[in-house]
XYZ file of C-alpha atoms in Angstrom:
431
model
C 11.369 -24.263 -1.617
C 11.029 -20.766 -0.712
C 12.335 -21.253 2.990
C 15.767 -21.650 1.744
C 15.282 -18.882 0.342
C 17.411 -15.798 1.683
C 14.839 -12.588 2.727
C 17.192 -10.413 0.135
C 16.484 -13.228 -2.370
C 12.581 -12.993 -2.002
C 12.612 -8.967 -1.048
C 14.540 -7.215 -3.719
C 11.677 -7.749 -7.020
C 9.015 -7.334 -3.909
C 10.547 -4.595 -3.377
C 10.803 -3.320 -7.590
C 6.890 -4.519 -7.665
C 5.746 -2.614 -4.685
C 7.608 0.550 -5.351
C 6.417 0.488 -8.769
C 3.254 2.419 -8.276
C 4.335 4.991 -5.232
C 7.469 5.660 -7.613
C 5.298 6.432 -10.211
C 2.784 8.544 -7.883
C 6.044 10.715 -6.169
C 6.691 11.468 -10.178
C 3.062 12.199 -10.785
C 3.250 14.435 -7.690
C 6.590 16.670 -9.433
C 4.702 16.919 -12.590
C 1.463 18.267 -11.221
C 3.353 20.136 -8.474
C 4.661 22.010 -11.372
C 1.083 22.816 -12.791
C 0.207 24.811 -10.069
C -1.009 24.743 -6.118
C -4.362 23.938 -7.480
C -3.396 21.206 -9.571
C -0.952 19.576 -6.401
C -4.453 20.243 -4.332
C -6.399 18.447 -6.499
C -4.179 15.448 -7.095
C -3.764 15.293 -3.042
C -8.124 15.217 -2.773
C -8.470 13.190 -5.122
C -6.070 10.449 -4.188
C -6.978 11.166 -0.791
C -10.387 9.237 -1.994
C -8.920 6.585 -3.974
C -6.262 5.494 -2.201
C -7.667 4.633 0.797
C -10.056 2.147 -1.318
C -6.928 0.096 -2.845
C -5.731 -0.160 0.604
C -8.644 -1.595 1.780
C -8.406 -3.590 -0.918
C -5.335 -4.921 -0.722
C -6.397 -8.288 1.470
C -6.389 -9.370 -2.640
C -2.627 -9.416 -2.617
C -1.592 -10.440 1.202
C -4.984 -12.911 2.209
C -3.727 -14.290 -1.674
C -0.089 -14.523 -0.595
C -0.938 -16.738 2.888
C -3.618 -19.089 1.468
C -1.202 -19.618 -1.523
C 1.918 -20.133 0.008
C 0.141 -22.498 2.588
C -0.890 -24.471 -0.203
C 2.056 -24.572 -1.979
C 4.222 -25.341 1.208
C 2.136 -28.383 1.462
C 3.127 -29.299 -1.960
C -0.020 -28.403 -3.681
C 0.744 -25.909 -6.404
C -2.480 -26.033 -8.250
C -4.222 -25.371 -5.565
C -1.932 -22.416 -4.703
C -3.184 -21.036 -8.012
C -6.368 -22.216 -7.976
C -6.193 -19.134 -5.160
C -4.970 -16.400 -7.565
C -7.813 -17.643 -9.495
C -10.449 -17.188 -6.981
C -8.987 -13.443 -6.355
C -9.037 -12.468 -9.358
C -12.864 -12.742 -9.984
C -13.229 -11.156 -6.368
C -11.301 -8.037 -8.024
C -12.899 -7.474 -11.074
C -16.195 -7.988 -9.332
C -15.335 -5.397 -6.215
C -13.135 -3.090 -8.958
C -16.259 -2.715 -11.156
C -18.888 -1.840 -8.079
C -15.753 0.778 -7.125
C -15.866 2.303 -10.138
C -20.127 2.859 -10.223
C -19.929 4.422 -6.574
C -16.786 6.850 -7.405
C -18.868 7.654 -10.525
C -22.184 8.619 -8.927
C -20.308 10.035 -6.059
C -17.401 11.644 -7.322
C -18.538 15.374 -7.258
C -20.008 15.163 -3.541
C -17.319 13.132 -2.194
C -14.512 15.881 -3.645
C -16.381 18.573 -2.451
C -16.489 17.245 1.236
C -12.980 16.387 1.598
C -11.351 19.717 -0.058
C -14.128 21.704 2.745
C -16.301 22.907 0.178
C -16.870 23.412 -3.438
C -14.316 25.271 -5.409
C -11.256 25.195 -7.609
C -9.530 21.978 -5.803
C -12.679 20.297 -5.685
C -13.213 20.765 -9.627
C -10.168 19.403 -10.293
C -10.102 16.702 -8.003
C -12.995 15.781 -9.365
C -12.038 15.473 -13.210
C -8.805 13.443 -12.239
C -10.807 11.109 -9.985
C -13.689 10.543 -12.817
C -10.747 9.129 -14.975
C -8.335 7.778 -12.302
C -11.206 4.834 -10.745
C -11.403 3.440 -14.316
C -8.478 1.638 -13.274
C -9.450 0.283 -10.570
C -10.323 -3.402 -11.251
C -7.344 -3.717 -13.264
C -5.135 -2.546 -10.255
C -7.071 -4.811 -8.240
C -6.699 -7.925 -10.719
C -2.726 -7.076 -10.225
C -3.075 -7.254 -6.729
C -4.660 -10.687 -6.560
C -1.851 -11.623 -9.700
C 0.668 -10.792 -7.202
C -0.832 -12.657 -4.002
C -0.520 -16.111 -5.679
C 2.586 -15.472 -7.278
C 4.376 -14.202 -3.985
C 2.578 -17.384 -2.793
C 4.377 -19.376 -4.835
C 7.866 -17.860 -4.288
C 8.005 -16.448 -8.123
C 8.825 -12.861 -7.676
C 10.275 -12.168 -10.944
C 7.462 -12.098 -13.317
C 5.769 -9.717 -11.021
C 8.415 -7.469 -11.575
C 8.506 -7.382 -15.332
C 4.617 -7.114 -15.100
C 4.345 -4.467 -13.125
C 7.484 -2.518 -14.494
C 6.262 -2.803 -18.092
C 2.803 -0.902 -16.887
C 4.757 1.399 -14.549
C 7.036 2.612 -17.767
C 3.800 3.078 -19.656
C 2.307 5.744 -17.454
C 6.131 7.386 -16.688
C 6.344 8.042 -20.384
C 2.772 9.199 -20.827
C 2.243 11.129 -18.061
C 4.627 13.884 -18.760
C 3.495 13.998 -22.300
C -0.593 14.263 -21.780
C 0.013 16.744 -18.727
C 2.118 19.159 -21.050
C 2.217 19.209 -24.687
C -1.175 17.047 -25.681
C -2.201 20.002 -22.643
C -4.926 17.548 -20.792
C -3.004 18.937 -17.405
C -4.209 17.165 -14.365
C -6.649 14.605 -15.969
C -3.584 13.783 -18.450
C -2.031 12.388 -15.371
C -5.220 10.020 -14.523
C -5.119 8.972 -18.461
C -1.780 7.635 -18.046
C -2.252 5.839 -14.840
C -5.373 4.058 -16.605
C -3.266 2.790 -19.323
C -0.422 1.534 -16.865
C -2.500 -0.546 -15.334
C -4.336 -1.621 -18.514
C -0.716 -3.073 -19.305
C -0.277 -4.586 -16.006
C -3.473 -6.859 -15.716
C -3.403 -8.607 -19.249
C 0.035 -9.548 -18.000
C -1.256 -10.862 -14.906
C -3.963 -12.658 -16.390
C -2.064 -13.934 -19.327
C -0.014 -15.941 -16.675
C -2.760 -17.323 -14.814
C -4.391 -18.516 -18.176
C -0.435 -20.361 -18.962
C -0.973 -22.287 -15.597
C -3.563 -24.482 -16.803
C -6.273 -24.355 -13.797
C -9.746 -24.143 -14.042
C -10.786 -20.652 -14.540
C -14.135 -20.529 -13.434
C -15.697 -19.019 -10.362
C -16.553 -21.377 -7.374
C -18.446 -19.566 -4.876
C -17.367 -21.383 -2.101
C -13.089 -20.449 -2.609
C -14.380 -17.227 -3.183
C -16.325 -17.186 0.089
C -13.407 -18.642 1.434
C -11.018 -15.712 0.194
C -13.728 -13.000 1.818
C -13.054 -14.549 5.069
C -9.513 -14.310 5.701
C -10.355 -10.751 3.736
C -12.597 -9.781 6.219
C -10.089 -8.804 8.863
C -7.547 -7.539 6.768
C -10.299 -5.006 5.287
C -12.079 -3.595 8.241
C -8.097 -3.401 9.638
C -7.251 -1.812 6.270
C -10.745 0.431 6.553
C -9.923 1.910 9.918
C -5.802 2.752 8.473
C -7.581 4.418 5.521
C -10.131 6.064 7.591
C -7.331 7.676 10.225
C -5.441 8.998 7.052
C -9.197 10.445 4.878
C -9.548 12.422 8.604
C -5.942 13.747 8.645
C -6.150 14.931 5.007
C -9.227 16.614 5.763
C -7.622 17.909 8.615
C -4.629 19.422 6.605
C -7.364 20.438 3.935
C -9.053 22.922 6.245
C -5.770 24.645 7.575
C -4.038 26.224 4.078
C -3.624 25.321 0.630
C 0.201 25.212 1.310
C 0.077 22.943 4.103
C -1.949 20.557 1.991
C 0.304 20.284 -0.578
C 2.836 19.760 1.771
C 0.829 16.910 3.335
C 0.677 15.377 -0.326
C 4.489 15.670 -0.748
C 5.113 13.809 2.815
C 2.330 11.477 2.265
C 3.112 10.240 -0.956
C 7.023 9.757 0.491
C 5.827 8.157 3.159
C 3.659 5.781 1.500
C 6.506 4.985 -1.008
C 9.095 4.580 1.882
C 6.252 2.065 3.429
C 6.517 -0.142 0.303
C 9.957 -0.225 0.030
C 10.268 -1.430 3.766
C 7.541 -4.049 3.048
C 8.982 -5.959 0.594
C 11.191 -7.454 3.771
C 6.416 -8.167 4.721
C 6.332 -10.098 1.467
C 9.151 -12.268 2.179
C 8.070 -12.990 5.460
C 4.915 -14.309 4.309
C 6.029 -16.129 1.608
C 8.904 -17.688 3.690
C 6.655 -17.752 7.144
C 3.247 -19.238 5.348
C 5.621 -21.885 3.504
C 7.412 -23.310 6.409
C 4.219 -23.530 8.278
C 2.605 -25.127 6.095
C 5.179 -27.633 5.796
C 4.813 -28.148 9.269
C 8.397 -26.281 10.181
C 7.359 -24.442 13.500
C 11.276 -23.393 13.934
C 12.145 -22.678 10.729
C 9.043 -20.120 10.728
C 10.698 -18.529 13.751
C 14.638 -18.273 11.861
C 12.789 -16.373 9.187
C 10.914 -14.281 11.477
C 14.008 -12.936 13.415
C 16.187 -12.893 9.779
C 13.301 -10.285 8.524
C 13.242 -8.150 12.118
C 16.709 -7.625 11.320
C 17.443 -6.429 7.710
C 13.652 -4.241 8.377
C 15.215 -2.148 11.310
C 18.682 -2.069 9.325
C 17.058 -0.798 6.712
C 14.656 1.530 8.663
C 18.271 3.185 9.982
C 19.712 3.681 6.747
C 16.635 5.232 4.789
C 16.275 7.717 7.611
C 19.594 8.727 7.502
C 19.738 9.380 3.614
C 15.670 10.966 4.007
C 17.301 13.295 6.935
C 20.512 14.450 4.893
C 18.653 14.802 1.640
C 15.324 16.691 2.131
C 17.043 19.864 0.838
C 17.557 18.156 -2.166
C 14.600 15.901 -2.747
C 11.914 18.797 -1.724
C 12.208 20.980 -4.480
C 11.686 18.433 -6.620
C 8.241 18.594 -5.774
C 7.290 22.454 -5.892
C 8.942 25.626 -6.127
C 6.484 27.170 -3.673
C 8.437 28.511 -0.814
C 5.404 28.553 1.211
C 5.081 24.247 0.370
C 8.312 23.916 1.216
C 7.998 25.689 4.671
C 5.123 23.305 5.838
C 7.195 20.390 4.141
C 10.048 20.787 6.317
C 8.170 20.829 9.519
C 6.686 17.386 8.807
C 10.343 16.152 7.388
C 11.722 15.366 10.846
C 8.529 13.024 11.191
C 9.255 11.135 8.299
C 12.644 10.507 9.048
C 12.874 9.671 12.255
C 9.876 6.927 12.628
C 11.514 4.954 9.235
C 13.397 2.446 11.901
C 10.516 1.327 14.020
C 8.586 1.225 10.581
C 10.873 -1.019 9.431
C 10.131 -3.874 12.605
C 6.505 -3.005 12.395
C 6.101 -3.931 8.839
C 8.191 -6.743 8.891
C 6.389 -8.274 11.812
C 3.044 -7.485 10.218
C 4.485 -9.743 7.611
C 5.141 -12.428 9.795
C 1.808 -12.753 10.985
C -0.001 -12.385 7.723
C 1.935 -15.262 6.250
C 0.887 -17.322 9.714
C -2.615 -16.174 8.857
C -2.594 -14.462 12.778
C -4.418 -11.354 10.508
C -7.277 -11.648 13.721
C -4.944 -10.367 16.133
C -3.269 -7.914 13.306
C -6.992 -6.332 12.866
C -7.459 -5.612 16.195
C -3.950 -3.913 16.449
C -4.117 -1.696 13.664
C -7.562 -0.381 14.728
C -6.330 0.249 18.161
C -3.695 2.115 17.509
C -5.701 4.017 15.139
C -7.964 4.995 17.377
C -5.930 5.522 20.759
C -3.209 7.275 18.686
C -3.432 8.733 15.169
C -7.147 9.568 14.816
C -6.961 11.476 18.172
C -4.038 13.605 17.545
C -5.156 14.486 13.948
C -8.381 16.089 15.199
C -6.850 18.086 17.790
C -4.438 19.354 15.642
C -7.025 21.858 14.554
C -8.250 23.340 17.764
C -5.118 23.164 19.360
C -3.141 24.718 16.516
C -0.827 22.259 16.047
C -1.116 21.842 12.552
C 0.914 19.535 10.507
C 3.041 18.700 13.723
C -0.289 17.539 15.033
C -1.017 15.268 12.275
C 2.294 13.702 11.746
C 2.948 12.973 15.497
C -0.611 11.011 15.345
C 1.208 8.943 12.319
C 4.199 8.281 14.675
C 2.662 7.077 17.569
C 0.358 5.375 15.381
C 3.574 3.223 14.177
C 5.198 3.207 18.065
C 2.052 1.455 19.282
C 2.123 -1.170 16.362
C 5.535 -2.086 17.181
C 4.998 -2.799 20.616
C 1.392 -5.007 20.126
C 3.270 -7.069 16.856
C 6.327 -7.724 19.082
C 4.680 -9.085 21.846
C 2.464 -11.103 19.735
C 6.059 -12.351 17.781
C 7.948 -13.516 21.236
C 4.744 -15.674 22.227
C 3.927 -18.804 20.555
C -0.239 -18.243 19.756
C 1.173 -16.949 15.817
C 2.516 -20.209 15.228
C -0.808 -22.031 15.386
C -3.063 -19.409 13.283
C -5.410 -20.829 10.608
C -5.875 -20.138 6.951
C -9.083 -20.947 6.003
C -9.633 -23.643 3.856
């Protein structure tokens, strides 16, 4: 059983599978940085739209992981699958609507968040015409991975979503530069990444033997405990499209330097939740097992090795950014604006760490209710606020990235407070 399981055991190929695609996007981000200021503006509108619709999206993966491993605690692996199953046709139905609004909507939607039309509109716009056609195959690797996690089998995530992730790292450099497609090269190769990816997934779904047809009712079900991890995921996504336009309408060099922190950011976030994924896996297990304490052990075992190491990626982020920088632009101006928002991204890595472990914890106890209202709290008391003022005020990038810390500081207070009561403990997972 995956509760006696150690959180290294169940972390490290989380870790590999979620830092797959932020690893591949911080590369993405050197190679286009190296295009041009244009090109890194582009790339930073452009996922600035996209991204925030996988992360609303991503209920497919962690509402996947809690029904499944609730299931499979209780001994019922088919129905654990019979989960990823369900998912799956919920992504490739909501990844193929994604894909007809981006389409119809692309040019408008570019034009508003880069403050008007223009070179980094343009090319935000050709990357993001290509870049959606992947969508509901990243999505049917997100459900892939909910009901495996669910099932404590971490490792053929891994070589799934590495053999996809080496795909576009070989390709990318090659389209952008000697085939000469330049920013929309880098969309191509993200497209056939994820191409890789998904027949993987769904290969291994089709080897477990379950019925593979669509029941509207576990479907139903899966929108339900999705419901609350979207409009929580909607509001994070939200906060983030307002502080990128915020950054958008200051200077082109401050944008790119947004992108650079961003994208460092959101890879640093992975990489801390992976301790998230085995939390649910080992939380959702032992509860539904019936093993109140044991839930508890693994919730303080996570706490632990998150802050630990929250302390040692801030330490290596602080002493390297003179390093690591440049290997995103040569613009002196970039780098100015990215070492202003450096200090930020250190220094909240520790109580990042707790916060995502503990949102872990409670989306494997399916307390995602009480996560929802949380998230959009501190959204709205904290980052959203500060972002917006940062114009008026003049605060700039300092502005924006101290709404993204308090953000964090206000999460970590609300998820530990929830953790040292005992309400988590009886959460339901729909049926």
């Amino acid at each position: 059983m995956a509760a006696t399981r150690s959180v290294p055991a169940l972390a490290l190929p989380a870790l590999v599978v979620l830092a797959a695609e932020p690893l591949y996007l911080l590369v993405d981000t050197a190679v286009i940085g190296h295009l041009g200021t244009v090109e890194l503006g582009g790339l930073a509108v452009g996922g600035g739209l996209l991204a925030p619709v996988v992360g609303m999206l991503n209920f497919l993966a962690y509402g996947t992981t809690a029904r499944a491993a609730r299931r499979a605690g209780a001994g019922d692996r088919a129905g654990a699958v019979g989960e990823g199953v369900q998912a799956t046709w919920l992504a490739l139905g909501t990844g193929l609507l994604g894909v007809l609004v981006f389409q119809l909507a692309a040019g408008p939607l570019t034009r508003l968040l880069a403050g008007g039309p223009g070179p980094v509109a343009e090319a935000a716009e050709g990357w993001l015409r290509i870049a959606v056609l992947g969508l509901p195959l990243l999505l049917v690797a997100l459900a892939g991975n909910g009901w495996l996690r669910g099932v404590a089998e971490l490792r053929r995530p891994v070589r799934f979503v590495v053999a996809g992730s080496l795909v576009s790292l070989v390709a990318n450099p090659v389209l952008v530069y000697p085939v000469g497609l330049g920013l929309e090269g880098s969309a191509v190769a993200n497209v056939a990444g994820q191409t890789v990816s998904a027949v993987l997934f769904l290969a291994a779904l089709r080897r477990e033997g379950v019925p593979l047809a669509p029941r509207l009712p576990a479907v139903l079900a899966q929108l339900t405990i999705g419901r609350d991890l979207l409009l929580r995921a909607a509001v994070l996504q939200g906060a983030f499209a307002v502080a990128a336009a915020v950054v958008a309408r200051s200077s082109t060099a401050e944008l790119g330097a947004h992108q650079i922190a961003l994208q460092l950011w959101l890879f640093l976030a992975l990489v801390l939740d992976s301790y998230a994924i085995a939390a649910q896996t080992l939380v959702g297990q032992a509860l539904g097992a019936g093993r109140t304490d044991e839930a508890r052990t693994a919730a303080r075992r996570v706490v632990w090795w998150g802050l630990g190491t929250g302390v040692l990626v801030a330490t290596v982020l602080l002493v390297a950014r003179p390093v690591v920088a440049p290997l995103f632009t040569a613009d002196p101006q970039v780098l100015a604006q990215a070492a202003v928002v450096w200090w930020f991204l250190g220094l909240m890595q520790p109580l990042a760490g707790v916060v995502f472990a503990l949102d872990g914890v409670l989306m494997g106890a399916g307390d995602v209710g009480y996560l929802r209202t949380v998230t959009i709290g501190a959204a709205l008391v904290g980052f959203v606020p500060l972002s917006v003022l940062s114009v008026p005020l003049g605060w700039g990038l300092a502005g924006v990235w101290s709404g993204l810390t308090l953000f964090v500081a206000l999460r970590l207070v609300a998820v530990l407070a929830r953790v040292a009561g005992d309400r988590w403990t009886s959460a339901t997972v729909v049926r």
